[in-house]
Amino acid sequence: MSIILIGFMGAGKTTVAQTLATDYQLGMADTDDLLSQRFHCPTGQLLTTLGEARFRQLEYQALQEVISQKISVIATGGGIIESAASLALLQATPNVFWLAVDFMTCWQRIAGDLSRPIAAQTNQKALTMRFKRRQIAYRVASNIIIEATQKSPQQLAAEIYSHYQND
Ligand code: S3P
């Protein structure tokens, strides 16, 4: 069974997945990395070029693949829950951890980041609306909520791993 990390941009999904992989010697995959390697293009650019609808389909396929390959730790893109198919797949899969981080922490990490078009092409108010809307989907998609504001990647990895072991 995989550990799957979901959450808003800047929640720390990739960093925590890498920490889990290093600290507990686990294999890891990141759906964003998978897509950028496959298409030889950074994910942000892929999203802009293909459009969000197509990007979400590809992201769903990548999620299906890494789950079926039983990769131990899977980091996802923050918008994966925008796809109904991905949301349903996550709901049907155990060990989906939502890294819940408050909006201002995410904002400080992602504001002005041109590699994240969803954040770069909007203002703080519009992004807050998206953040609020997504909170509902992250809750629906996850089985375990991890309060992740103000915790180090090592603390988060340990907390997630202990849930995983006790499951
Ligand atoms: C997105 C988040 C990004 C990446 C893409 C779209 C989003 O991943 O998948 O730019 O819609 O929230 P991160 O959550 O790793 O930034």
Coordinates of N, CA, C and O and ligand atoms in Angstrom, one line a residue:
M1 N 0.8 -1.2 0.0 CA 0.0 0.0 0.0 C 0.9 1.3 0.0 O 1.8 1.3 0.8
S2 N 0.5 2.2 -0.8 CA 1.3 3.4 -1.0 C 0.9 4.4 0.1 O -0.3 4.4 0.6
I3 N 1.8 5.3 0.4 CA 1.5 6.6 1.1 C 1.3 7.6 0.1 O 2.2 7.8 -0.7
I4 N 0.1 8.3 0.0 CA -0.1 9.3 -1.0 C -0.3 10.6 -0.3 O -1.1 10.7 0.7
L5 N 0.4 11.6 -0.8 CA 0.4 13.0 -0.2 C -0.4 13.9 -1.1 O -0.1 14.0 -2.3
I6 N -1.4 14.6 -0.5 CA -2.2 15.6 -1.3 C -2.1 16.9 -0.5 O -1.8 16.9 0.7
G7 N -2.5 18.0 -1.1 CA -2.5 19.2 -0.4 C -2.3 20.4 -1.4 O -1.8 20.1 -2.5
F8 N -2.5 21.6 -0.9 CA -2.4 22.8 -1.8 C -0.9 23.0 -2.2 O 0.0 22.5 -1.6
M9 N -0.7 23.8 -3.2 CA 0.6 24.2 -3.7 C 1.4 24.8 -2.4 O 0.8 25.7 -1.8
G10 N 2.6 24.4 -2.2 CA 3.3 25.0 -1.1 C 3.1 24.3 0.2 O 3.7 24.6 1.2
A11 N 2.3 23.2 0.2 CA 2.1 22.5 1.5 C 3.3 21.6 1.9 O 3.4 21.3 3.0
G12 N 4.1 21.3 0.9 CA 5.4 20.6 1.2 C 5.3 19.1 0.8 O 6.1 18.3 1.3
K13 N 4.4 18.8 -0.1 CA 4.2 17.4 -0.5 C 5.5 16.7 -1.0 O 5.9 15.6 -0.6
T14 N 6.2 17.4 -2.0 CA 7.4 16.8 -2.5 C 8.5 16.7 -1.5 O 9.1 15.7 -1.4
T15 N 8.7 17.7 -0.7 CA 9.7 17.7 0.3 C 9.5 16.6 1.3 O 10.4 15.9 1.7
V16 N 8.2 16.5 1.8 CA 7.9 15.4 2.8 C 8.0 14.0 2.2 O 8.5 13.1 2.8
A17 N 7.6 13.9 0.9 CA 7.8 12.6 0.2 C 9.3 12.2 0.1 O 9.7 11.1 0.4
Q18 N 10.1 13.2 -0.2 CA 11.5 12.9 -0.3 C 12.1 12.6 1.1 O 13.0 11.7 1.2
T19 N 11.6 13.3 2.1 CA 12.1 13.0 3.5 C 11.7 11.6 3.9 O 12.5 10.8 4.5
L20 N 10.4 11.2 3.6 CA 10.0 9.8 3.9 C 10.8 8.8 3.2 O 11.2 7.8 3.8
A21 N 11.1 9.1 1.9 CA 11.9 8.1 1.1 C 13.3 8.0 1.7 O 13.8 6.9 1.9
T22 N 13.9 9.1 2.1 CA 15.3 9.1 2.7 C 15.3 8.5 4.1 O 16.1 7.5 4.4
D23 N 14.4 8.9 4.9 CA 14.5 8.5 6.4 C 14.0 7.1 6.6 O 14.4 6.5 7.5
Y24 N 13.2 6.6 5.7 CA 12.6 5.2 5.9 C 13.0 4.3 4.7 O 12.4 3.2 4.6
Q25 N 13.9 4.7 3.9 CA 14.3 3.9 2.8 C 13.2 3.3 1.9 O 13.0 2.1 1.8
L26 N 12.4 4.3 1.5 CA 11.2 3.9 0.7 C 11.3 4.4 -0.8 O 12.0 5.5 -1.0
G27 N 10.7 3.8 -1.7 CA 10.7 4.3 -3.1 C 9.7 5.4 -3.2 O 8.7 5.4 -2.4
M28 N 10.0 6.4 -4.0 CA 9.0 7.5 -4.2 C 8.8 7.9 -5.6 O 9.7 7.7 -6.5
A29 N 7.6 8.5 -5.9 CA 7.3 9.0 -7.2 C 6.5 10.3 -6.9 O 5.9 10.5 -5.9
D30 N 6.6 11.2 -7.9 CA 5.9 12.5 -7.8 C 5.2 12.6 -9.2 O 5.8 12.5 -10.2
T31 N 3.9 12.8 -9.1 CA 3.1 12.8 -10.4 C 3.6 14.0 -11.3 O 3.6 13.8 -12.5
D32 N 3.9 15.1 -10.7 CA 4.4 16.2 -11.5 C 5.7 15.9 -12.2 O 5.9 16.1 -13.4
D33 N 6.7 15.2 -11.5 CA 8.0 14.8 -12.1 C 7.7 13.8 -13.2 O 8.4 13.9 -14.2
L34 N 6.8 12.9 -13.0 CA 6.5 11.9 -14.0 C 6.1 12.5 -15.3 O 6.6 12.2 -16.4
L35 N 5.2 13.5 -15.2 CA 4.7 14.2 -16.4 C 5.8 15.0 -17.0 O 5.9 15.0 -18.2
S36 N 6.6 15.7 -16.2 CA 7.6 16.5 -16.8 C 8.7 15.7 -17.5 O 9.2 16.1 -18.6
Q37 N 9.0 14.5 -16.9 CA 10.0 13.6 -17.6 C 9.4 13.1 -18.9 O 10.0 13.0 -19.9
R38 N 8.1 12.6 -18.8 CA 7.5 12.0 -19.9 C 7.4 13.0 -21.1 O 7.6 12.6 -22.3
F39 N 7.0 14.2 -20.8 CA 6.8 15.2 -21.9 C 8.0 16.1 -22.1 O 7.9 17.0 -22.9
H40 N 9.1 15.8 -21.4 CA 10.3 16.7 -21.5 C 9.9 18.1 -21.4 O 10.4 19.0 -22.3
C41 N 9.2 18.4 -20.4 CA 8.7 19.8 -20.3 C 8.3 20.1 -18.8 O 7.7 19.2 -18.2
P42 N 8.7 21.2 -18.2 CA 8.3 21.5 -16.9 C 6.8 21.4 -16.7 O 6.1 21.8 -17.6
T43 N 6.3 20.9 -15.6 CA 4.8 20.8 -15.4 C 4.0 22.0 -15.6 O 3.0 22.0 -16.2
G44 N 4.6 23.2 -15.1 CA 3.8 24.4 -15.3 C 3.6 24.8 -16.7 O 2.5 25.2 -17.1
Q45 N 4.7 24.6 -17.5 CA 4.6 24.8 -18.9 C 3.7 23.9 -19.6 O 2.9 24.3 -20.5
L46 N 3.7 22.6 -19.2 CA 2.8 21.6 -19.7 C 1.3 22.0 -19.5 O 0.5 22.0 -20.4
L47 N 1.0 22.5 -18.3 CA -0.3 22.9 -18.0 C -0.8 24.1 -18.9 O -1.8 24.1 -19.4
T48 N 0.2 25.1 -19.0 CA -0.2 26.2 -19.9 C -0.3 25.8 -21.3 O -1.3 26.3 -22.0
T49 N 0.5 25.0 -21.8 CA 0.5 24.6 -23.2 C -0.7 23.7 -23.6 O -1.4 24.0 -24.5
L50 N -1.0 22.7 -22.7 CA -2.1 21.8 -23.0 C -3.4 22.3 -22.6 O -4.5 21.8 -23.0
G51 N -3.4 23.2 -21.6 CA -4.7 23.6 -21.0 C -5.0 22.7 -19.8 O -4.5 21.6 -19.7
E52 N -5.8 23.3 -18.8 CA -5.9 22.5 -17.6 C -6.7 21.2 -17.7 O -6.3 20.2 -17.1
A53 N -7.7 21.2 -18.6 CA -8.5 19.9 -18.8 C -7.6 18.8 -19.2 O -7.7 17.7 -18.6
R54 N -6.8 19.0 -20.2 CA -5.9 17.9 -20.7 C -4.9 17.5 -19.6 O -4.5 16.4 -19.4
F55 N -4.3 18.6 -19.0 CA -3.3 18.3 -17.9 C -3.9 17.4 -16.8 O -3.3 16.5 -16.4
R56 N -5.2 17.7 -16.5 CA -5.8 16.9 -15.4 C -6.0 15.4 -15.8 O -5.9 14.5 -15.0
Q57 N -6.2 15.2 -17.1 CA -6.4 13.8 -17.6 C -5.0 13.1 -17.5 O -5.0 12.0 -17.0
L58 N -4.0 13.8 -17.9 CA -2.6 13.2 -17.8 C -2.2 12.9 -16.4 O -1.6 11.9 -16.1
E59 N -2.6 13.8 -15.6 CA -2.3 13.7 -14.1 C -3.0 12.5 -13.5 O -2.4 11.7 -12.8
Y60 N -4.2 12.3 -14.0 CA -5.0 11.1 -13.5 C -4.3 9.8 -14.0 O -4.2 8.9 -13.2
Q61 N -3.9 9.8 -15.2 CA -3.2 8.6 -15.7 C -1.9 8.3 -14.9 O -1.6 7.2 -14.6
A62 N -1.2 9.4 -14.6 CA 0.0 9.2 -13.9 C -0.3 8.7 -12.5 O 0.4 7.8 -12.0
L63 N -1.3 9.2 -11.9 CA -1.7 8.7 -10.6 C -2.1 7.2 -10.6 O -1.7 6.4 -9.8
Q64 N -2.9 6.9 -11.6 CA -3.3 5.4 -11.8 C -2.0 4.6 -11.9 O -1.9 3.5 -11.3
E65 N -1.1 5.0 -12.7 CA 0.2 4.2 -12.9 C 1.0 4.0 -11.6 O 1.3 2.9 -11.3
V66 N 1.2 5.1 -10.9 CA 2.1 5.0 -9.7 C 1.3 4.2 -8.6 O 2.0 3.4 -7.9
I67 N 0.0 4.3 -8.5 CA -0.7 3.4 -7.6 C -0.6 2.0 -8.0 O -0.3 1.1 -7.1
S68 N -0.8 1.7 -9.3 CA -0.8 0.3 -9.7 C 0.6 -0.3 -9.6 O 0.8 -1.5 -9.4
Q69 N 1.6 0.5 -9.7 CA 3.0 0.1 -9.5 C 3.4 -0.1 -8.0 O 4.5 -0.5 -7.7
K70 N 2.5 0.2 -7.2 CA 2.7 0.1 -5.7 C 4.0 0.8 -5.2 O 4.7 0.3 -4.4
I71 N 4.2 2.0 -5.8 CA 5.3 2.9 -5.3 C 5.0 3.2 -3.9 O 3.8 3.6 -3.5
S72 N 6.0 3.2 -3.0 CA 5.7 3.3 -1.5 C 5.2 4.7 -1.2 O 4.3 4.9 -0.4
V73 N 5.8 5.8 -1.7 CA 5.4 7.1 -1.4 C 5.1 7.9 -2.7 O 6.0 7.9 -3.6
I74 N 4.0 8.5 -2.7 CA 3.5 9.2 -3.9 C 3.2 10.7 -3.6 O 2.3 10.9 -2.8
A75 N 3.9 11.6 -4.2 CA 3.5 13.0 -4.0 C 2.7 13.4 -5.3 O 3.0 12.9 -6.4
T76 N 1.7 14.2 -5.1 CA 0.8 14.6 -6.2 C 0.9 16.1 -6.4 O 1.4 16.9 -5.5
G77 N 0.4 16.6 -7.5 CA 0.3 18.0 -7.7 C -1.0 18.5 -6.9 O -1.9 17.8 -6.7
G78 N -0.9 19.8 -6.5 CA -1.9 20.4 -5.7 C -3.3 20.4 -6.3 O -4.3 20.4 -5.6
G79 N -3.4 20.3 -7.6 CA -4.7 20.4 -8.3 C -5.3 19.0 -8.7 O -6.3 19.0 -9.4
I80 N -4.7 18.0 -8.2 CA -5.1 16.6 -8.6 C -6.6 16.4 -8.3 O -7.3 15.7 -9.1
I81 N -7.0 17.0 -7.2 CA -8.4 16.8 -6.8 C -9.4 17.6 -7.7 O -10.6 17.5 -7.5
E82 N -8.9 18.4 -8.6 CA -9.8 19.1 -9.5 C -10.4 18.2 -10.6 O -11.4 18.5 -11.2
S83 N -9.8 17.0 -10.7 CA -10.3 16.0 -11.6 C -11.2 15.0 -10.9 O -10.8 14.4 -9.8
A84 N -12.5 14.9 -11.3 CA -13.4 14.0 -10.7 C -12.9 12.5 -10.6 O -13.0 11.8 -9.7
A85 N -12.2 12.1 -11.7 CA -11.7 10.8 -11.8 C -10.6 10.6 -10.8 O -10.5 9.5 -10.1
S86 N -9.7 11.5 -10.6 CA -8.6 11.4 -9.6 C -9.2 11.5 -8.2 O -8.7 10.7 -7.4
L87 N -10.1 12.3 -8.0 CA -10.8 12.4 -6.7 C -11.4 11.1 -6.3 O -11.2 10.6 -5.2
A88 N -12.1 10.4 -7.3 CA -12.7 9.1 -7.0 C -11.6 8.1 -6.7 O -11.8 7.2 -5.8
L89 N -10.6 8.1 -7.5 CA -9.5 7.1 -7.3 C -8.8 7.3 -5.9 O -8.6 6.3 -5.2
L90 N -8.6 8.5 -5.5 CA -8.0 8.8 -4.2 C -9.0 8.3 -3.1 O -8.6 7.7 -2.1
Q91 N -10.3 8.6 -3.3 CA -11.3 8.2 -2.3 C -11.3 6.7 -2.1 O -11.5 6.2 -1.0
A92 N -11.0 6.0 -3.1 CA -11.0 4.5 -3.1 C -9.7 3.9 -2.6 O -9.6 2.7 -2.6
T93 N -8.7 4.7 -2.3 CA -7.4 4.2 -2.0 C -7.0 4.6 -0.6 O -7.3 5.7 -0.1
P94 N -6.5 3.6 0.2 CA -6.1 3.9 1.6 C -4.9 4.8 1.7 O -4.2 4.9 0.7
N95 N -4.6 5.2 2.9 CA -3.4 6.0 3.2 C -3.2 7.2 2.3 O -2.1 7.5 1.8
V96 N -4.3 8.0 2.1 CA -4.2 9.3 1.4 C -4.1 10.3 2.5 O -5.0 10.5 3.3
F97 N -2.9 11.0 2.6 CA -2.6 12.0 3.7 C -2.8 13.4 3.1 O -2.1 13.7 2.1
W98 N -3.6 14.2 3.8 CA -3.8 15.6 3.4 C -2.8 16.4 4.2 O -3.0 16.5 5.5
L99 N -1.8 17.0 3.6 CA -0.9 18.0 4.3 C -1.7 19.3 4.4 O -1.7 20.1 3.4
A100 N -2.3 19.5 5.5 CA -3.1 20.7 5.7 C -2.3 21.9 6.2 O -1.8 21.8 7.3
V101 N -2.1 22.9 5.4 CA -1.3 24.1 5.8 C -2.1 25.3 5.6 O -2.9 25.4 4.7
D102 N -2.0 26.3 6.5 CA -2.8 27.5 6.3 C -2.5 28.3 5.1 O -1.3 28.2 4.5
F103 N -3.4 29.1 4.6 CA -3.3 29.7 3.3 C -2.0 30.6 3.3 O -1.3 30.6 2.3
M104 N -1.8 31.5 4.3 CA -0.7 32.4 4.3 C 0.6 31.7 4.2 O 1.6 32.2 3.5
T105 N 0.8 30.6 4.8 CA 2.0 29.8 4.7 C 2.2 29.4 3.3 O 3.3 29.5 2.7
C106 N 1.2 28.8 2.7 CA 1.3 28.4 1.2 C 1.6 29.6 0.4 O 2.5 29.6 -0.5
W107 N 0.9 30.7 0.6 CA 1.1 31.9 -0.2 C 2.5 32.4 -0.1 O 3.1 32.8 -1.2
Q108 N 3.1 32.5 1.1 CA 4.5 32.9 1.2 C 5.4 32.0 0.4 O 6.4 32.5 -0.1
R109 N 5.1 30.8 0.3 CA 6.0 29.8 -0.4 C 5.8 29.9 -1.9 O 6.8 29.6 -2.6
I110 N 4.7 30.3 -2.4 CA 4.4 30.2 -3.8 C 4.2 31.5 -4.6 O 4.3 31.5 -5.8
A111 N 4.0 32.6 -3.8 CA 3.7 33.9 -4.5 C 4.9 34.2 -5.5 O 6.0 34.1 -5.1
G112 N 4.5 34.5 -6.7 CA 5.5 34.9 -7.7 C 6.3 33.8 -8.3 O 7.2 34.0 -9.0
D113 N 5.9 32.6 -8.0 CA 6.6 31.4 -8.5 C 6.1 31.2 -9.9 O 5.0 30.6 -10.1
L114 N 6.9 31.5 -10.9 CA 6.4 31.4 -12.3 C 6.3 30.0 -12.8 O 5.7 29.7 -13.8
S115 N 6.9 29.0 -12.0 CA 6.8 27.6 -12.4 C 5.4 27.1 -12.0 O 5.1 25.9 -12.3
R116 N 4.6 27.8 -11.3 CA 3.3 27.4 -10.9 C 2.2 28.4 -11.5 O 1.8 29.3 -10.8
P117 N 1.8 28.1 -12.7 CA 0.9 29.1 -13.4 C -0.4 29.4 -12.7 O -0.9 30.5 -12.7
I118 N -0.9 28.4 -12.0 CA -2.2 28.6 -11.3 C -2.0 29.6 -10.2 O -2.9 30.4 -9.9
A119 N -0.8 29.7 -9.6 CA -0.5 30.7 -8.6 C 0.0 32.0 -9.2 O -0.4 33.1 -8.8
A120 N 0.8 31.9 -10.3 CA 1.4 33.1 -10.9 C 0.4 33.9 -11.6 O 0.6 35.1 -11.7
Q121 N -0.6 33.3 -12.2 CA -1.5 34.1 -13.0 C -2.7 34.6 -12.3 O -3.8 34.7 -12.8
T122 N -2.6 34.7 -11.0 CA -3.8 35.1 -10.2 C -3.3 36.1 -9.1 O -2.1 36.2 -8.9
N123 N -4.3 36.7 -8.4 CA -3.9 37.5 -7.2 C -4.2 36.7 -5.9 O -4.9 35.7 -6.0
Q124 N -3.9 37.3 -4.8 CA -4.0 36.6 -3.6 C -5.5 36.3 -3.3 O -5.8 35.2 -2.8
K125 N -6.4 37.3 -3.6 CA -7.8 37.1 -3.3 C -8.4 35.9 -4.1 O -9.1 35.0 -3.5
A126 N -8.1 35.9 -5.4 CA -8.6 34.8 -6.2 C -8.0 33.4 -5.8 O -8.7 32.4 -5.8
L127 N -6.8 33.4 -5.4 CA -6.1 32.2 -5.0 C -6.7 31.7 -3.6 O -6.9 30.5 -3.4
T128 N -7.1 32.7 -2.8 CA -7.8 32.3 -1.5 C -9.1 31.5 -1.8 O -9.4 30.6 -1.1
M129 N -9.8 32.0 -2.8 CA -11.1 31.4 -3.2 C -10.8 29.9 -3.6 O -11.5 29.0 -3.3
R130 N -9.8 29.8 -4.4 CA -9.4 28.4 -4.9 C -9.0 27.6 -3.8 O -9.4 26.4 -3.7
F131 N -8.2 28.1 -2.9 CA -7.8 27.4 -1.7 C -9.0 26.9 -0.9 O -9.0 25.7 -0.5
K132 N -9.9 27.8 -0.6 CA -11.1 27.4 0.2 C -11.9 26.3 -0.5 O -12.4 25.4 0.1
R133 N -12.1 26.5 -1.8 CA -12.9 25.5 -2.6 C -12.1 24.1 -2.5 O -12.8 23.1 -2.3
R134 N -10.8 24.1 -2.6 CA -10.1 22.9 -2.6 C -10.1 22.2 -1.3 O -9.9 21.0 -1.2
Q135 N -10.2 23.0 -0.2 CA -10.1 22.4 1.1 C -11.2 21.3 1.2 O -10.9 20.2 1.8
I136 N -12.3 21.5 0.6 CA -13.4 20.6 0.7 C -13.0 19.3 0.0 O -13.2 18.2 0.5
A137 N -12.4 19.4 -1.2 CA -12.0 18.3 -2.0 C -10.9 17.5 -1.3 O -10.9 16.2 -1.3
Y138 N -9.9 18.2 -0.7 CA -8.8 17.5 0.0 C -9.4 16.6 1.1 O -9.0 15.5 1.4
R139 N -10.4 17.2 1.8 CA -11.0 16.5 2.9 C -11.7 15.2 2.4 O -11.6 14.2 3.0
V140 N -12.4 15.4 1.3 CA -13.2 14.2 0.8 C -12.2 13.1 0.3 O -12.4 12.0 0.5
A141 N -11.1 13.6 -0.3 CA -10.1 12.6 -0.9 C -9.2 11.9 0.1 O -8.8 10.8 -0.2
S142 N -9.1 12.5 1.2 CA -8.1 11.9 2.2 C -8.7 11.0 3.2 O -9.9 11.2 3.6
N143 N -7.9 10.1 3.8 CA -8.4 9.4 5.0 C -7.7 10.0 6.2 O -8.2 9.7 7.3
I144 N -6.6 10.6 6.1 CA -5.9 11.1 7.3 C -5.5 12.6 7.0 O -4.9 12.9 6.0
I145 N -5.9 13.4 8.0 CA -5.5 14.8 7.9 C -4.3 15.1 8.8 O -4.3 14.7 9.9
I146 N -3.2 15.6 8.2 CA -2.0 15.9 8.9 C -1.9 17.5 9.0 O -1.8 18.1 8.0
E147 N -2.0 18.0 10.2 CA -1.8 19.4 10.4 C -0.4 19.8 10.1 O 0.5 19.3 10.9
A148 N -0.1 20.4 9.1 CA 1.3 20.5 8.6 C 1.9 21.9 8.7 O 3.1 22.1 8.5
T149 N 1.2 22.9 9.2 CA 1.8 24.2 9.3 C 2.7 24.2 10.5 O 2.4 23.6 11.5
Q150 N 3.9 24.8 10.3 CA 4.9 24.9 11.4 C 5.5 23.6 11.9 O 5.9 23.5 13.0
K151 N 5.5 22.6 11.0 CA 6.2 21.3 11.4 C 7.3 21.1 10.4 O 7.1 21.4 9.2
S152 N 8.4 20.5 10.8 CA 9.5 20.3 9.9 C 9.2 19.1 9.0 O 8.3 18.2 9.4
P153 N 9.8 18.9 7.8 CA 9.6 17.7 7.0 C 9.9 16.4 7.8 O 9.2 15.5 7.6
Q154 N 10.9 16.5 8.7 CA 11.2 15.2 9.4 C 10.1 14.9 10.4 O 9.7 13.7 10.5
Q155 N 9.5 15.9 11.1 CA 8.4 15.7 12.0 C 7.2 15.1 11.2 O 6.6 14.2 11.6
L156 N 7.0 15.7 10.1 CA 5.8 15.3 9.3 C 6.0 13.9 8.7 O 5.1 13.0 8.8
A157 N 7.2 13.6 8.3 CA 7.5 12.2 7.8 C 7.3 11.2 8.9 O 6.7 10.1 8.7
A158 N 7.8 11.5 10.1 CA 7.6 10.6 11.3 C 6.2 10.4 11.6 O 5.7 9.2 11.9
E159 N 5.4 11.5 11.6 CA 4.0 11.4 11.9 C 3.2 10.5 10.9 O 2.4 9.6 11.3
I160 N 3.5 10.8 9.7 CA 2.9 10.0 8.6 C 3.3 8.5 8.7 O 2.4 7.6 8.6
Y161 N 4.5 8.3 8.9 CA 5.0 6.9 8.9 C 4.4 6.1 10.1 O 4.1 5.0 9.9
S162 N 4.2 6.8 11.2 CA 3.6 6.1 12.3 C 2.1 5.8 12.1 O 1.7 4.7 12.4
H163 N 1.4 6.6 11.4 CA 0.0 6.3 11.0 C 0.0 5.1 10.1 O -0.8 4.2 10.2
Y164 N 1.0 5.1 9.1 CA 1.0 4.1 8.1 C 1.3 2.7 8.7 O 0.7 1.7 8.4
Q165 N 2.2 2.7 9.7 CA 2.6 1.4 10.3 C 1.5 0.9 11.2 O 1.3 -0.3 11.3
N166 N 0.7 1.8 11.8 CA -0.3 1.3 12.7 C -1.6 1.0 12.0 O -2.6 0.7 12.6
D167 N -1.6 1.2 10.7 CA -2.8 1.0 9.9 C -3.2 -0.5 9.7 O -2.3 -1.3 9.5
Ligands
S3P1 C1 -1.0 22.7 -9.6 C2 0.1 22.4 -8.7 C3 1.4 22.1 -9.1 C4 1.4 21.5 -10.5 C5 0.7 22.4 -11.5 C6 -0.8 22.6 -11.0 C7 -2.3 23.1 -9.0 O1 2.0 21.2 -8.2 O2 0.8 20.2 -10.5 O3 1.4 23.6 -11.6 O4 -3.2 23.2 -9.8 O5 -2.4 23.3 -7.8 P1 2.5 21.6 -6.7 O6 1.3 21.4 -5.8 O7 3.6 20.6 -6.4 O8 2.9 23.0 -6.7

